[in-house]
GROMACS .gro file of C-alpha atoms in nm:
model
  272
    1UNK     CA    1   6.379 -14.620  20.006
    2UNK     CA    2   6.147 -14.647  20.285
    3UNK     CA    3   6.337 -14.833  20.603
    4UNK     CA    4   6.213 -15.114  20.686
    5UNK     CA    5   6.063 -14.995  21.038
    6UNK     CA    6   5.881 -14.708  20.874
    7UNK     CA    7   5.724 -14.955  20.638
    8UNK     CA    8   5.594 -15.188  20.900
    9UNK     CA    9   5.464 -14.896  21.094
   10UNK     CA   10   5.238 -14.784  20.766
   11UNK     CA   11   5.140 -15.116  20.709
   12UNK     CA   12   4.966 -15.060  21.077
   13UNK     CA   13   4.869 -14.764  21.002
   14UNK     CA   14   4.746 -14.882  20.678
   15UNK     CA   15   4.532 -15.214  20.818
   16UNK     CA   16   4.394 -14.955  21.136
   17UNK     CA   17   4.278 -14.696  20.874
   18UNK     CA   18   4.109 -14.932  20.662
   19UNK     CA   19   3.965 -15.116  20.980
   20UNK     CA   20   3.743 -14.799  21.083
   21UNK     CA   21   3.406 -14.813  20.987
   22UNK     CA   22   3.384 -14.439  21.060
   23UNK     CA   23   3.526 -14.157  20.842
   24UNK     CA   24   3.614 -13.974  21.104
   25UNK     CA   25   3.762 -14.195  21.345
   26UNK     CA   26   4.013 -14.320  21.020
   27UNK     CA   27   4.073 -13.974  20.931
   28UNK     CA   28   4.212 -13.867  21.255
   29UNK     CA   29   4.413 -14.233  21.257
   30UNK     CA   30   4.605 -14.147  20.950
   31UNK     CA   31   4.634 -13.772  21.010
   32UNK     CA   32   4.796 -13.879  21.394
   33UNK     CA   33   5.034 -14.147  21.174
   34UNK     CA   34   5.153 -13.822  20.963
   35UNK     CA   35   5.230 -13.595  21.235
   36UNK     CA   36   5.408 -13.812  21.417
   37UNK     CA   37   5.591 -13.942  21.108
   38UNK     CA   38   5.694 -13.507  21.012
   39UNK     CA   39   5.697 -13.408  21.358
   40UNK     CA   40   5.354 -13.185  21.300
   41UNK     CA   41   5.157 -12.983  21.500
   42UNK     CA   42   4.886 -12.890  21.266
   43UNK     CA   43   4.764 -13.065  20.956
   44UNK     CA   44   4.502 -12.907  20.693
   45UNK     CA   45   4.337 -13.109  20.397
   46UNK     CA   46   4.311 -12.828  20.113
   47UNK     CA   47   4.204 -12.802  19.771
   48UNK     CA   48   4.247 -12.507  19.522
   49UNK     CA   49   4.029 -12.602  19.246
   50UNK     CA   50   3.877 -12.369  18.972
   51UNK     CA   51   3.609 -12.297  19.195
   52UNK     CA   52   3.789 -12.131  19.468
   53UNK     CA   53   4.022 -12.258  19.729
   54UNK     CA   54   3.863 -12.445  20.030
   55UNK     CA   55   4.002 -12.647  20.323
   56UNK     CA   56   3.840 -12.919  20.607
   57UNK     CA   57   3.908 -12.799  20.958
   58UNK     CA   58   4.292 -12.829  21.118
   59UNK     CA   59   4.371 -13.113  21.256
   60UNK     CA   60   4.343 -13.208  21.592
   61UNK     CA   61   4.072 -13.121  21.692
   62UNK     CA   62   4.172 -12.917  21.973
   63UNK     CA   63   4.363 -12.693  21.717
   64UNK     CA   64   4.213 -12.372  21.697
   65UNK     CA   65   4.237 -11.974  21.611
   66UNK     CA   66   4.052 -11.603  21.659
   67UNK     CA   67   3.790 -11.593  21.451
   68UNK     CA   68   3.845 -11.299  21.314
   69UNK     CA   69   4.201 -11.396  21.195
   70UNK     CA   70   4.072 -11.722  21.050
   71UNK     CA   71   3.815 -11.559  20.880
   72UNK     CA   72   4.111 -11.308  20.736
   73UNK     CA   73   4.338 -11.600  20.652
   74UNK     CA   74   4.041 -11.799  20.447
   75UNK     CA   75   3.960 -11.469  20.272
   76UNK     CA   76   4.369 -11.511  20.052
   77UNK     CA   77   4.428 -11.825  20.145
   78UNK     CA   78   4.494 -11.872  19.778
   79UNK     CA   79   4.789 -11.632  19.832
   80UNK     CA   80   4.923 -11.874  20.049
   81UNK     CA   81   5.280 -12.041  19.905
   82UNK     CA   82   5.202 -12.347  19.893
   83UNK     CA   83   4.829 -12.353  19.765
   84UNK     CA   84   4.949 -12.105  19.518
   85UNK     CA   85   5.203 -12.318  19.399
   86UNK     CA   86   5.036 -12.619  19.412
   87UNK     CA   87   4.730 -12.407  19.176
   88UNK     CA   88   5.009 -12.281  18.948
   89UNK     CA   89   5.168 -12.543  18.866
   90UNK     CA   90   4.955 -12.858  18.967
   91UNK     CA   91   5.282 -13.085  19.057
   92UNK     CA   92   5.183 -13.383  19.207
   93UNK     CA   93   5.554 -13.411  19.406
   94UNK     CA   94   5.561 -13.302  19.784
   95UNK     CA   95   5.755 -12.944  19.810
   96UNK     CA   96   5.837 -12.788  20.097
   97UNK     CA   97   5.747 -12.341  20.185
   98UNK     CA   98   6.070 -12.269  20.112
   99UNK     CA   99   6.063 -12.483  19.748
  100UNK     CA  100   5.764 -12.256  19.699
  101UNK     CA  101   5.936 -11.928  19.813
  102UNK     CA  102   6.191 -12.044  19.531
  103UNK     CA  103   6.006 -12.048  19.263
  104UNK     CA  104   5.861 -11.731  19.328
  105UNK     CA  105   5.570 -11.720  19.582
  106UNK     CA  106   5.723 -11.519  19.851
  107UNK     CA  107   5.569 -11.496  20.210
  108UNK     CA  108   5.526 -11.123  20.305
  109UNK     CA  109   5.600 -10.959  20.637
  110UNK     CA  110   5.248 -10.904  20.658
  111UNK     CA  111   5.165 -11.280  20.613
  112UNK     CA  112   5.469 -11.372  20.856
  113UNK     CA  113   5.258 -11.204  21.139
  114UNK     CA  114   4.950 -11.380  21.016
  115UNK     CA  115   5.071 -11.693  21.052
  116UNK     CA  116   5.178 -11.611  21.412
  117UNK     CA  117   4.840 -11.550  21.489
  118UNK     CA  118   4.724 -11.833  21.391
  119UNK     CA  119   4.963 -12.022  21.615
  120UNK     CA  120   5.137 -12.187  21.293
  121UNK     CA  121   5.521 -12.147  21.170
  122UNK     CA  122   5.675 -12.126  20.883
  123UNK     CA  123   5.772 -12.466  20.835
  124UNK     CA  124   5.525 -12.627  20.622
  125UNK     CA  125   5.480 -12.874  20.371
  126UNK     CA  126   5.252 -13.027  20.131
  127UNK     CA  127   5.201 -13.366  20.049
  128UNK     CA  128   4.970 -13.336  19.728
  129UNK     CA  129   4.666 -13.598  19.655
  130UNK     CA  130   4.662 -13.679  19.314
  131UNK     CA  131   4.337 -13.770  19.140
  132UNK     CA  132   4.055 -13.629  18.907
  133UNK     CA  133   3.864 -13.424  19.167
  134UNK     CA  134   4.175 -13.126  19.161
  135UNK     CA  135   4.479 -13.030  19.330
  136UNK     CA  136   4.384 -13.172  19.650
  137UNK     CA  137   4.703 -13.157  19.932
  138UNK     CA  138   4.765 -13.242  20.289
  139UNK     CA  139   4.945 -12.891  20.443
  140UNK     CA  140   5.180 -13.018  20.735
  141UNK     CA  141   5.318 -12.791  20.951
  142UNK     CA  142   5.589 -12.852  21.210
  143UNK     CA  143   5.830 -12.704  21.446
  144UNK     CA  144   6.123 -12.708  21.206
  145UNK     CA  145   6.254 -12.696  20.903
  146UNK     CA  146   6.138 -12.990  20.604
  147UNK     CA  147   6.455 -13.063  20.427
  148UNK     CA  148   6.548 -13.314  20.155
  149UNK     CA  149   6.518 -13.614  20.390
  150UNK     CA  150   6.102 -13.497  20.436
  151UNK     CA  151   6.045 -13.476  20.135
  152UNK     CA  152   6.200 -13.810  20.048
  153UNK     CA  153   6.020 -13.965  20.299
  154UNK     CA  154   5.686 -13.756  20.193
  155UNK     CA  155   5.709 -13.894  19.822
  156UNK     CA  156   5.804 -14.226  19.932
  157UNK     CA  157   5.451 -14.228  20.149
  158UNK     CA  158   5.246 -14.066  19.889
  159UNK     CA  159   5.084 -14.359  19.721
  160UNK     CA  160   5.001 -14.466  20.013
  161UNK     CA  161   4.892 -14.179  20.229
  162UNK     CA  162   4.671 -14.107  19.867
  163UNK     CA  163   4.487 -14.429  19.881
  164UNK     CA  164   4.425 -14.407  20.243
  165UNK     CA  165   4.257 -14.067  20.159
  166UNK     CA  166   4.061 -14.177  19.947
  167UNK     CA  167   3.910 -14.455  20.145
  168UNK     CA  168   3.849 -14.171  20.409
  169UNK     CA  169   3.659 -13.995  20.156
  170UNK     CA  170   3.488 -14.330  20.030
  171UNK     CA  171   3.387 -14.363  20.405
  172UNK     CA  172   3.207 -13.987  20.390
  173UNK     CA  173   3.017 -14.045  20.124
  174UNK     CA  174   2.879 -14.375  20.196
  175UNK     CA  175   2.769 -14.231  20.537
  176UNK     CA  176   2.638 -13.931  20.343
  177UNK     CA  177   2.431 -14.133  20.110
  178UNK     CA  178   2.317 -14.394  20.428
  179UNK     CA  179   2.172 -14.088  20.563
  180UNK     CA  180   2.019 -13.903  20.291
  181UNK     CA  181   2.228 -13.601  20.290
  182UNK     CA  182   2.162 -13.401  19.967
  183UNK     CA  183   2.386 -13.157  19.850
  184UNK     CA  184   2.246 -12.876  19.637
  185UNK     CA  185   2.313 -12.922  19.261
  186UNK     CA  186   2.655 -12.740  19.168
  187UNK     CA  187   2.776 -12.623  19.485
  188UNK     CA  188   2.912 -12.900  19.755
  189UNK     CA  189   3.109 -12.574  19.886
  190UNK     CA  190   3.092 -12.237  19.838
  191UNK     CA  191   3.403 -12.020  19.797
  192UNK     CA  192   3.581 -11.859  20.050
  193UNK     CA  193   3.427 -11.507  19.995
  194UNK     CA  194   3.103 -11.648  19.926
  195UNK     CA  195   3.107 -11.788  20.279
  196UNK     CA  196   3.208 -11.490  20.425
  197UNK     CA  197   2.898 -11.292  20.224
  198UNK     CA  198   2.680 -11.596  20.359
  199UNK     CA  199   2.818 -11.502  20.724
  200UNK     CA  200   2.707 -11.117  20.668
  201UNK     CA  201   2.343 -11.180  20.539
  202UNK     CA  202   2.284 -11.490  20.803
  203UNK     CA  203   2.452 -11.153  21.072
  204UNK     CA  204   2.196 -10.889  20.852
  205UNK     CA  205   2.457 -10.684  20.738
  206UNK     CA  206   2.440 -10.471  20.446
  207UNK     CA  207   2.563 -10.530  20.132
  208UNK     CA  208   2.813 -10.181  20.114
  209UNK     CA  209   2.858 -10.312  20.539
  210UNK     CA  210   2.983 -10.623  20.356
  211UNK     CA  211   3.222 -10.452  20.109
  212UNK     CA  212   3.366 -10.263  20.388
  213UNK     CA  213   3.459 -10.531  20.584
  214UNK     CA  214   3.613 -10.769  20.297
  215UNK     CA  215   3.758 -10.465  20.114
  216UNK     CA  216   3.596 -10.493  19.769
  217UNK     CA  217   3.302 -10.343  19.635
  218UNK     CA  218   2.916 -10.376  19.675
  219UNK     CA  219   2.887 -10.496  19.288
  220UNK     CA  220   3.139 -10.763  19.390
  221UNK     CA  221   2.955 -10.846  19.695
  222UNK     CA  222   2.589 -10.859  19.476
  223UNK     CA  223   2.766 -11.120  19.251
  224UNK     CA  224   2.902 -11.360  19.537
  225UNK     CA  225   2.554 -11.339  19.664
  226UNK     CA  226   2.382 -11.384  19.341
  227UNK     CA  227   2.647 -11.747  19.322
  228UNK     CA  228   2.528 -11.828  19.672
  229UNK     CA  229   2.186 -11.823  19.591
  230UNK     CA  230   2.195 -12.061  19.270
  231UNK     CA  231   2.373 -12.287  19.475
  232UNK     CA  232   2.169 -12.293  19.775
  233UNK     CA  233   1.889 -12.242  19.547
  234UNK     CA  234   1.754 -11.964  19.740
  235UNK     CA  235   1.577 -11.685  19.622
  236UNK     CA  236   1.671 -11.438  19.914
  237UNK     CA  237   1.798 -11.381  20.224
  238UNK     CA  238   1.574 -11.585  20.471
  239UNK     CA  239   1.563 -11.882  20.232
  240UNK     CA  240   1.929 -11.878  20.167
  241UNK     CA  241   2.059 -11.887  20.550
  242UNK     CA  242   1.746 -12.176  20.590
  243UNK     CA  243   1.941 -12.380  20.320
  244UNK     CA  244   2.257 -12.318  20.423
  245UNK     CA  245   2.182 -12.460  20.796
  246UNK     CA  246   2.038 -12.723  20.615
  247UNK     CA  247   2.362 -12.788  20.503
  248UNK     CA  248   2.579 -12.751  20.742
  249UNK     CA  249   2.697 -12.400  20.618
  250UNK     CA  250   2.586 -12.232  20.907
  251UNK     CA  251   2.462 -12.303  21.280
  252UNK     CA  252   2.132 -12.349  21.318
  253UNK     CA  253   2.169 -12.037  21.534
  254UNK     CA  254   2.375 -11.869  21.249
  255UNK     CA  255   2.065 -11.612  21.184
  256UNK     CA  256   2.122 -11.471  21.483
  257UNK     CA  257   2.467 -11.423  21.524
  258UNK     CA  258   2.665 -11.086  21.471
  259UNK     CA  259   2.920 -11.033  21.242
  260UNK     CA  260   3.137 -10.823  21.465
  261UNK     CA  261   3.447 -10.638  21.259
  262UNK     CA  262   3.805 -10.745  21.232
  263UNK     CA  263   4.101 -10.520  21.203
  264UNK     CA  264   4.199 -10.538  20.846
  265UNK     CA  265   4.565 -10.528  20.772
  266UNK     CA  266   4.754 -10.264  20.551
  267UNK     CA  267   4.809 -10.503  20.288
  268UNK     CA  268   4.573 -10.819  20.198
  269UNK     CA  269   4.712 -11.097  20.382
  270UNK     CA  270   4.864 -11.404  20.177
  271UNK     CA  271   4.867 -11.687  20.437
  272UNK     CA  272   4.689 -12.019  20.522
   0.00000   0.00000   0.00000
């Protein structure tokens, strides 16, 4: 059971979220309520639907990592633990890394180091958002160890912290649709690796440059561009970086930006 101070404090939390007229603005007041609540210095809003796993930026804003190492870690993020776990098995209950290295999605040396570089620890967990849209989470990570008391806390929040989220997203879309954003038909995201192939034609690279660089092959490459293009409705290259900055997909200097190489690790990595 919720103490009574901890409820009073959501109830603030709960009237200042729903207060903002701005998205963004509640967003950041309900993602400051968690980490102080779990003690977190990073918080990520992911979903690992059928179409590929995808995340909003880390939160604060101030949070930030190479690159090249982000661009590594979006590339398996679906490897990671708990997005794994969460896709497996579509729970709706908070879990913690470690539940998640327990039943069987174990963090690698390789993905250890990964998360090192990205200034992260191990001590992560994720508060799942129920609803029809997929298996939506918040990923919380902190400076020590979630235990059984977190996680209590966590599922005792969880209606809650849901229908705050949802008001966030409500928020979005109204200011979407107040300013006439369209979204190409089928694709409000791409995929990790199809924004990665976006990156490399908006840099010019090659398609077998492409392969190189994200380790798979050039007929794997053509098909993630081939996706990219129905969804941006492109029909080549120029058109498809000109939608895409449209968007929001790319900088409206993206076209001429280089796609300079990462190192590429010995074994794929498997982290956030």
């Amino acid at each position: 059971m919720v103490a009574a101070r901890t409820a009073r404090r959501w109830l603030r939390v709960a009237g200042d979220v729903l207060a903002e007229p701005d998205a963004g603005s509640a967003e950041d007041r309900l993602l400051a309520a968690l980490a102080q609540e779990f003690g977190a210095m990073c918080i990520v809003r992911t979903s690992a639907g059928a179409g590929g796993h995808t995340w909003a930026p880390p939160w604060p804003a101030g949070f930030s990592a190479p690159d090249e190492v982000r661009s590594l870690a979006l590339a398996r993020a679906a490897d990671q633990p708990l997005v794994a776990h969460l896709a497996a098995t579509g729970t709706g209950a908070p879990f913690s890394l470690a539940d998640a290295e327990a039943a069987g999605r174990r963090l690698s040396p390789w993905a250890r180091e990964l998360i090192a570089a990205l200034g992260l620890t191990v001590h992560q967990l994720a508060l799942p958002l129920p609803g029809p849209g997929g298996p939506d989470a918040y990923g919380i990570v902190g400076d020590s160890q979630y235990g059984d008391k977190d996680l209590e806390l966590a599922r005792e929040l969880q209606p809650l912290v849901v229908g705050l989220d949802r008001h966030v997203l409500m928020l979005r879309e109204l200011r979407r649709a107040a300013d006439g954003v369209h979204t190409p038909a089928g694709s409000s995201m791409l995929t990790p690796r199809e924004q990665l192939v976006l990156e490399g034609i908006a840099a010019g690279s090659t398609v077998n440059g492409m392969a190189v660089r994200l380790g798979i092959s050039p007929r794997t490459v053509h098909k993630h561009q081939e996706n990219l293009y129905r969804k941006l409705r492109a029909v080549d290259r120029l058109s498809a970086v000109l939608s895409a900055q449209r968007e929001g997909l790319l900088p409206s200097e993206g076209a001429g930006r280089g796609w300079a190489p990462s190192p590429r690790p010995p074994h794929p990595p498997s982290v956030i």
